[in-house]
Coordinates of C-alpha atoms in Angstrom, one line a residue:
M1 CA 0.0 0.0 0.0
S2 CA 1.2 3.5 -0.8
Q3 CA -0.1 7.0 0.0
K4 CA 0.8 8.0 -3.5
P5 CA -2.1 7.2 -5.9
T6 CA -1.7 5.1 -9.0
P7 CA -2.0 7.2 -12.1
V8 CA -4.9 6.1 -14.3
D9 CA -3.4 5.8 -17.7
D10 CA -5.2 4.8 -20.9
R11 CA -4.8 1.1 -20.2
L12 CA -6.3 1.4 -16.7
F13 CA -9.0 3.7 -17.9
E14 CA -10.0 1.2 -20.6
Y15 CA -10.2 -1.5 -18.0
L16 CA -12.4 0.7 -15.8
K17 CA -14.6 1.5 -18.7
Q18 CA -15.0 -2.1 -19.8
N19 CA -15.6 -3.5 -16.3
F20 CA -17.1 -0.8 -14.1
S21 CA -19.5 1.3 -16.2
S22 CA -23.3 2.0 -16.0
E23 CA -23.6 2.6 -19.7
D24 CA -25.5 0.4 -22.1
D25 CA -26.7 0.8 -25.7
F26 CA -29.6 3.0 -24.7
L27 CA -27.4 5.5 -23.0
R28 CA -24.8 5.4 -25.7
N29 CA -27.5 6.1 -28.3
L30 CA -28.8 8.9 -26.0
V31 CA -25.4 10.6 -26.1
E32 CA -25.1 10.3 -29.9
E33 CA -28.7 11.6 -30.4
A34 CA -28.1 14.5 -28.0
R35 CA -24.9 15.4 -29.9
T36 CA -26.8 15.4 -33.2
E37 CA -29.4 17.7 -31.6
G38 CA -26.7 20.2 -30.6
I39 CA -26.8 19.4 -26.9
P40 CA -23.4 19.7 -25.3
D41 CA -21.6 16.5 -24.7
I42 CA -21.0 17.2 -21.0
S43 CA -23.0 14.5 -19.2
I44 CA -21.5 12.5 -16.4
S45 CA -19.1 9.7 -17.3
P46 CA -20.2 6.0 -17.2
E47 CA -17.8 5.5 -14.3
Q48 CA -19.4 8.3 -12.4
G49 CA -22.8 6.8 -13.2
L50 CA -21.9 3.5 -11.7
F51 CA -20.5 5.2 -8.6
M52 CA -23.6 7.2 -8.1
Q53 CA -25.8 4.1 -8.5
F54 CA -23.7 2.5 -5.8
I55 CA -24.2 5.4 -3.4
L56 CA -28.0 5.6 -4.1
K57 CA -28.3 1.9 -3.3
S58 CA -26.1 2.1 -0.2
I59 CA -28.3 4.8 1.4
K60 CA -31.5 3.3 0.2
A61 CA -32.4 6.6 -1.6
R62 CA -36.0 7.2 -2.7
N63 CA -36.3 10.9 -2.9
I64 CA -33.7 12.6 -5.2
L65 CA -33.2 16.1 -6.6
E66 CA -31.0 16.9 -9.6
L67 CA -30.0 20.4 -10.7
G68 CA -28.9 20.3 -14.4
T69 CA -30.8 17.6 -16.4
L70 CA -29.1 18.3 -19.7
A71 CA -30.1 15.3 -21.9
G72 CA -31.4 13.2 -19.1
Y73 CA -28.3 10.8 -19.0
S74 CA -27.6 11.2 -15.3
A75 CA -31.3 11.1 -14.2
I76 CA -31.9 7.9 -16.2
T77 CA -28.7 6.4 -14.8
M78 CA -29.8 7.2 -11.2
A79 CA -33.4 6.0 -11.8
R80 CA -32.1 2.6 -12.8
A81 CA -30.7 2.1 -9.3
L82 CA -34.0 3.0 -7.5
P83 CA -37.1 1.1 -6.5
D84 CA -40.3 1.7 -8.4
D85 CA -41.8 4.0 -5.7
A86 CA -38.8 6.4 -5.8
K87 CA -38.9 9.9 -7.3
I88 CA -36.3 12.0 -9.1
I89 CA -37.1 15.7 -9.7
T90 CA -34.6 17.1 -12.2
I91 CA -34.4 20.8 -13.1
E92 CA -33.3 22.0 -16.5
N93 CA -33.2 25.7 -17.5
E94 CA -32.8 25.1 -21.3
F95 CA -36.2 24.4 -22.9
K96 CA -34.6 22.4 -25.7
H97 CA -32.7 20.2 -23.3
A98 CA -35.7 19.6 -21.1
V99 CA -37.9 18.5 -24.1
F100 CA -35.2 16.1 -25.2
A101 CA -34.8 14.7 -21.7
V102 CA -38.6 14.2 -21.3
K103 CA -38.6 12.2 -24.6
K104 CA -35.7 10.0 -23.5
V105 CA -37.2 9.4 -20.1
K106 CA -40.4 8.1 -21.7
E107 CA -38.4 5.9 -24.1
A108 CA -36.6 4.5 -21.1
G109 CA -39.9 3.7 -19.4
L110 CA -39.0 5.8 -16.4
E111 CA -41.6 8.6 -16.5
N112 CA -43.2 7.3 -13.2
I113 CA -39.8 7.9 -11.4
I114 CA -38.3 10.9 -13.2
E115 CA -40.0 14.3 -13.3
V116 CA -38.3 16.9 -15.6
Q117 CA -39.0 20.5 -14.7
N118 CA -38.1 23.3 -17.2
S119 CA -37.1 26.1 -14.8
D120 CA -34.3 28.3 -13.6
A121 CA -33.0 26.3 -10.6
L122 CA -32.8 29.2 -8.1
E123 CA -36.3 30.4 -9.1
F124 CA -37.6 26.8 -8.6
L125 CA -35.9 26.5 -5.2
R126 CA -37.2 29.8 -3.9
I127 CA -40.8 28.6 -4.2
Y128 CA -40.4 24.8 -3.8
N129 CA -41.6 23.2 -0.5
P130 CA -40.9 19.5 -0.6
E131 CA -43.3 17.1 1.2
N132 CA -40.4 15.0 2.2
K133 CA -36.7 15.8 2.6
F134 CA -34.4 14.5 0.0
D135 CA -32.1 11.5 0.4
F136 CA -29.7 12.6 -2.3
I137 CA -29.1 15.8 -4.2
F138 CA -26.9 16.0 -7.3
V139 CA -25.8 19.4 -8.7
D140 CA -24.3 19.6 -12.2
A141 CA -25.4 23.1 -13.2
D142 CA -24.1 26.7 -13.4
K143 CA -20.9 26.7 -11.4
P144 CA -21.1 30.3 -9.9
N145 CA -24.3 29.3 -8.0
Y146 CA -23.0 26.0 -6.5
A147 CA -22.6 27.6 -3.0
R148 CA -26.0 29.2 -3.2
Y149 CA -27.6 25.9 -4.2
L150 CA -25.9 24.3 -1.1
D151 CA -27.4 27.0 1.1
F152 CA -30.9 26.6 -0.3
L153 CA -30.9 22.8 -0.3
T154 CA -29.3 21.9 3.0
P155 CA -32.5 22.4 4.9
M156 CA -34.3 20.2 2.3
L157 CA -31.8 17.3 2.8
R158 CA -32.3 14.7 5.5
V159 CA -29.6 14.0 8.1
G160 CA -27.7 11.1 6.7
G161 CA -28.5 12.3 3.1
I162 CA -25.9 13.1 0.6
F163 CA -25.2 16.3 -1.4
A164 CA -23.0 15.8 -4.4
A165 CA -21.7 18.2 -7.0
D166 CA -20.0 17.4 -10.3
N167 CA -16.9 19.0 -11.9
A168 CA -15.1 19.3 -8.6
F169 CA -11.8 19.1 -10.5
A170 CA -12.9 22.2 -12.5
F171 CA -12.1 20.6 -15.9
G172 CA -8.7 19.7 -14.5
F173 CA -7.7 23.2 -13.4
V174 CA -8.8 23.3 -9.8
A175 CA -5.2 23.3 -8.6
S176 CA -4.0 25.7 -11.3
S177 CA -3.3 29.4 -10.6
A178 CA -3.8 30.3 -14.3
P179 CA -6.5 28.0 -15.7
E180 CA -6.6 27.7 -19.5
R181 CA -10.3 27.1 -19.7
N182 CA -13.4 28.9 -18.1
P183 CA -11.4 30.8 -15.5
E184 CA -14.6 32.2 -13.8
D185 CA -16.1 28.7 -13.5
V186 CA -12.8 27.4 -12.1
K187 CA -12.7 30.2 -9.6
S188 CA -16.3 29.4 -8.6
I189 CA -15.6 25.7 -8.2
T190 CA -12.5 26.3 -6.2
G191 CA -14.4 28.6 -3.9
F192 CA -17.3 26.1 -3.5
N193 CA -14.9 23.2 -2.8
N194 CA -13.4 25.2 0.1
Y195 CA -16.8 26.4 1.3
F196 CA -18.3 22.9 1.2
R197 CA -15.4 21.1 2.9
N198 CA -15.5 23.4 5.8
H199 CA -19.3 23.3 6.2
E200 CA -20.2 22.4 9.8
Q201 CA -23.3 20.4 8.7
Y202 CA -21.4 18.0 6.4
S203 CA -18.7 15.4 6.4
V204 CA -17.2 15.9 3.0
C205 CA -14.9 14.0 0.6
M206 CA -13.8 14.4 -3.0
V207 CA -13.9 11.4 -5.3
P208 CA -11.5 11.3 -8.3
V209 CA -13.8 9.9 -10.9
G210 CA -14.8 11.7 -14.1
D211 CA -14.1 15.4 -13.5
G212 CA -14.3 14.8 -9.8
I213 CA -17.3 14.6 -7.5
I214 CA -17.3 16.5 -4.2
M215 CA -19.9 15.0 -1.9
G216 CA -20.9 15.3 1.7
V217 CA -23.1 13.4 4.1
K218 CA -25.3 15.7 6.2
I219 CA -24.4 15.1 9.8
K220 CA -26.6 17.6 11.6

């Protein structure tokens, strides 16, 4: 055992992709169709999907909120790990993306679990009053508002529930003083990572899968 991590080269990444992935033909076709429709190819990776399914099963999640539906890839991936009486509410600001996601959710036969809302996330949260607290919250939306989402959503998450946010590595630039891509987003993500890891209501870790997931279990 070593404290120094093993670098994930192309050979190891291919092994990971072949053996530990949540992606099937339906999801691969979804990605291709979304790309054809002009929807950005920025969904979670298949390895992230499998990891999230593992987390959802481990906490017996039934009530999930997602901010940032995009094409529906992550919502469908999560729904496949849930019982039939579970519920995912997923919020998407872009009308075109929301319409596409609704179509794919129906094709997947998951419309009883997944509810796609076409709305600005902050506007939705200001008026939303959930009947039950969430078990799992996944944020993959506009990076400058990550900290605000955490503040809004912490009261809506049960103790023992998990708050997770994608792109914790900031496209690979989180440790860079001069990022070559999206400097404002990188700054926002770096600030959010620091804010979240010091939050008194969470025990937080960062998982180096995909572009990094920062996640915390609510402890009080």
